[in-house]
Short mmCIF file of C-alpha atoms in Angstrom, two decimals:
data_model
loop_
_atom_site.label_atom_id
_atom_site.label_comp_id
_atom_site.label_asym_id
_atom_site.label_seq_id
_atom_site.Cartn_x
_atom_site.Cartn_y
_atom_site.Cartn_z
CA UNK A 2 0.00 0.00 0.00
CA UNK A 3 1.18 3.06 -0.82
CA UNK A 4 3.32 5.15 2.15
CA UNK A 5 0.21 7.99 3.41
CA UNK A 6 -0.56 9.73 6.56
CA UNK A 7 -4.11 10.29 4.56
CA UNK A 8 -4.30 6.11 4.48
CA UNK A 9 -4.94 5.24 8.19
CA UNK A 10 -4.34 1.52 9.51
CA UNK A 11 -7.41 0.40 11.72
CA UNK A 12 -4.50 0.15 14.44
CA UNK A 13 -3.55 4.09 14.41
CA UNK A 14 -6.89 4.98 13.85
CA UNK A 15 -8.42 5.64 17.84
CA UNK A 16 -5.14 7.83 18.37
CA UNK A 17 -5.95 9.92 14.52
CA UNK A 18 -9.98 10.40 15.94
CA UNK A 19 -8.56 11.32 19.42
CA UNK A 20 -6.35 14.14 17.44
CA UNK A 21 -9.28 15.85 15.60
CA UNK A 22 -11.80 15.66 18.36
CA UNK A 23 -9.35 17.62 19.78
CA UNK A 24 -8.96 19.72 17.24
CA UNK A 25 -13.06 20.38 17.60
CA UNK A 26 -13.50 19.51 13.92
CA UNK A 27 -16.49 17.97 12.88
CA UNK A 28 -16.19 14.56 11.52
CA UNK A 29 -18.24 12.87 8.27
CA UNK A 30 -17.61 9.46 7.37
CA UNK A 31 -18.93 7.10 4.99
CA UNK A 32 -18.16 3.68 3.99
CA UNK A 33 -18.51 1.61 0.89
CA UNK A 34 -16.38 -0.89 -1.79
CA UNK A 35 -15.58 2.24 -4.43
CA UNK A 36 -14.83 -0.38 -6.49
CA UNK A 37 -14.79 1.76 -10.23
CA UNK A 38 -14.80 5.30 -9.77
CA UNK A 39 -17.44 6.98 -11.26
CA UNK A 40 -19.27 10.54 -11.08
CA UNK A 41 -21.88 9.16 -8.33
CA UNK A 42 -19.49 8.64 -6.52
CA UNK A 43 -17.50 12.04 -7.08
CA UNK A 44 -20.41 14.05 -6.07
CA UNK A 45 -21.69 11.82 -3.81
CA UNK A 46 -18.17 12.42 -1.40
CA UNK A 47 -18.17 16.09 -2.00
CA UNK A 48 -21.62 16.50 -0.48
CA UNK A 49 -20.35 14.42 1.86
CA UNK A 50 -17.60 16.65 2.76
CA UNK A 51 -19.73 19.99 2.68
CA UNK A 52 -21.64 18.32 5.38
CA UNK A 53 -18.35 19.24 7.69
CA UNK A 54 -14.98 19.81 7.73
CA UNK A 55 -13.34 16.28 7.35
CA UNK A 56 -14.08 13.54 5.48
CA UNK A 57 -13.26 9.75 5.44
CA UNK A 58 -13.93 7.36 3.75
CA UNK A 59 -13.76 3.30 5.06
CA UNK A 60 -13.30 1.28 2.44
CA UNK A 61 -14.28 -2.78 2.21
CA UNK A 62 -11.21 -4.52 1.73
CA UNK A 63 -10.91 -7.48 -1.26
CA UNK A 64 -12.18 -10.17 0.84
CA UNK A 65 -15.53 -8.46 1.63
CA UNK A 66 -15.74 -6.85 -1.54
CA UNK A 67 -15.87 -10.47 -3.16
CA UNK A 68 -17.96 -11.33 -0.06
CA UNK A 69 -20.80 -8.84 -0.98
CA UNK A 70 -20.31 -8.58 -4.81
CA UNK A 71 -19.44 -11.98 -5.73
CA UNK A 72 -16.14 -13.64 -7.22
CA UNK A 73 -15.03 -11.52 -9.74
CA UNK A 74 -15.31 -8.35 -8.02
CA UNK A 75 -13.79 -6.15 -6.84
CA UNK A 76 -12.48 -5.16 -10.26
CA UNK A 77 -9.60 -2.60 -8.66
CA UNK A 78 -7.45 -3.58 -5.61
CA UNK A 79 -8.00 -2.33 -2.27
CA UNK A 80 -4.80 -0.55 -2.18
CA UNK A 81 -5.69 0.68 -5.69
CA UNK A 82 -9.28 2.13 -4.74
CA UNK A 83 -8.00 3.76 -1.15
CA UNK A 84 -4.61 5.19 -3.07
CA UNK A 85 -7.59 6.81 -5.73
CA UNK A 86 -10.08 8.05 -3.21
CA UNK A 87 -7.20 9.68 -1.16
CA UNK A 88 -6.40 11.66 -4.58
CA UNK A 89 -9.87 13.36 -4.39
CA UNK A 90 -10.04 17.12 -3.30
CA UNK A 91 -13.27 15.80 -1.03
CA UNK A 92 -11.80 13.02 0.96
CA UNK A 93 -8.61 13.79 3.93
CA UNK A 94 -8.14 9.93 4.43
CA UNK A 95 -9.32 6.76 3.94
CA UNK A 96 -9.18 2.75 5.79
CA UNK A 97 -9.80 -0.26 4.71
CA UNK A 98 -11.90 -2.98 6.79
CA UNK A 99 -12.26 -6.00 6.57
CA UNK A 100 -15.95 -8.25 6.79
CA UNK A 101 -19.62 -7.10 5.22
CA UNK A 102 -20.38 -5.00 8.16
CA UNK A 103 -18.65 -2.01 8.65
CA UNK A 104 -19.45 -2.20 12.72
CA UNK A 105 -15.93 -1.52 14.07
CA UNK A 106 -14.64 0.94 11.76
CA UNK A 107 -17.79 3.11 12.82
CA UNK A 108 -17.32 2.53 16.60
CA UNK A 109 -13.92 3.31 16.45
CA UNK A 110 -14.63 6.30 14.39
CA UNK A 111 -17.47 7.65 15.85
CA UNK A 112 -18.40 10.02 13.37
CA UNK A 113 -20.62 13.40 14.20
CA UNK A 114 -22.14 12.42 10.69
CA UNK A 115 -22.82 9.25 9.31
CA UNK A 116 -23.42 9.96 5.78
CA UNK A 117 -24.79 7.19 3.10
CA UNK A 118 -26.26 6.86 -0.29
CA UNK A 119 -29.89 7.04 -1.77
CA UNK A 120 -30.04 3.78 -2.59
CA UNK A 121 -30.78 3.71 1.14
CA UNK A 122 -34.69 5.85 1.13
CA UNK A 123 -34.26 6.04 4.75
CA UNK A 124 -32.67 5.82 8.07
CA UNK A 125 -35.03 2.59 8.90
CA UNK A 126 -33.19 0.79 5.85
CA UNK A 127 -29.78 0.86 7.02
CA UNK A 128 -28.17 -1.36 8.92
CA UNK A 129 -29.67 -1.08 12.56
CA UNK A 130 -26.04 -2.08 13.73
CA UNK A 131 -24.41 0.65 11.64
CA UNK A 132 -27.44 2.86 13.33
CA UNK A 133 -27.26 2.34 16.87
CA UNK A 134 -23.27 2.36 16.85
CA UNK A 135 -23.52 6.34 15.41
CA UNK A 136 -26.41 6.86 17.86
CA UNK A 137 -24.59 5.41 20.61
CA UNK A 138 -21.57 8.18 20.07
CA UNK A 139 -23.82 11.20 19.33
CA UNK A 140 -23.80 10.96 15.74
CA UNK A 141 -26.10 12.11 12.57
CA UNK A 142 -27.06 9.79 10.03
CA UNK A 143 -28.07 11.88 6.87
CA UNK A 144 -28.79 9.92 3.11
CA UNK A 145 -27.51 11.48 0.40
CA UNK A 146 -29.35 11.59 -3.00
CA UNK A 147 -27.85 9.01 -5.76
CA UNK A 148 -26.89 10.33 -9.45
CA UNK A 149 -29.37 8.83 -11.33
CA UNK A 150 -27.69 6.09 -13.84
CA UNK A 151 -24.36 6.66 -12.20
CA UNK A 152 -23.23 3.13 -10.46
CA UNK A 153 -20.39 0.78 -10.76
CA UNK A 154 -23.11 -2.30 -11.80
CA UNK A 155 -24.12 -0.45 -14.54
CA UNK A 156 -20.86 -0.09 -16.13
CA UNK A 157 -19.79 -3.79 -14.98
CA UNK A 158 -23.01 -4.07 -17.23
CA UNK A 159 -22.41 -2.06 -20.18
CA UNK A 160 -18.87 -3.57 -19.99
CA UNK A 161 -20.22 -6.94 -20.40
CA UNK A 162 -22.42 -5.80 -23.08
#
């Protein structure tokens, strides 16, 4: 993986959260496989970010990528997609997790806001996990609308086409 202080290990990441808590920052995190960059996801993250002042991003790693998606996904590496989303002017740092449920990364987190897609129409269709860990720490859980068209299936699609 590539050498980043904006690429946090689970390990260093209670000790990163202590540091802007600290810092009185307010924290938005999201989570997901960003397996093929597309524009959903671009605008998605940047309303993400304008929702406070940092941004991060947890990313599945291979295993649960292939766990979720099936076995010829993910398409890009996990070192690949967190070395990409690092690059964009919306996200200050990324880590991968590992499993389908993104449960410890959030509790070790603890984000002020939760932030996920459309694809989601409400709170009541997330994850309760995922829910009562954010409500647990204080947190916000705001959806975020989806780019209509705009997913990686469709282009796995299109590219099978």
């Amino acid at each position: 993986m590539l050498v980043t202080p904006n690429i946090i290990p689970t390990p260093e990441l209670p000790k990163w959260r202590h540091e802007v808590r600290q810092s009185g920052k307010k924290l938005v995190v999201t989570n997901g496989c960003f397996d093929i960059l597309h524009l959903g996801h671009v605008r998605y993250l940047s309303e993400a970010k304008a929702l406070g002042d940092l941004l991060v991003v947890g990313i599945n790693d291979d295993a649960s990528v292939q766990e979720l998606k099936g076995p010829t996904r993910p398409i890009n590496h996990e070192n690949d997609r967190a070395e990409i989303l690092v690059s964009l002017k919306a996200v200050d740092a990324v880590t991968l997790f590992s499993g389908k449920r993104c449960h410890d990364f959030l509790d070790i987190v603890q984000p002020d806001i939760y932030t996920k897609g459309g694809d989601y129409l409400s709170v009541d269709d997330l994850d309760q996990g995922e829910v009562k860990i954010i409500r647990s720490h204080g947190g916000e859980i705001v959806i975020l609308p989806l780019v209509p068209g705009k997913s990686t299936t469709n282009i796995v699609a299109k590219m099978k086409a």
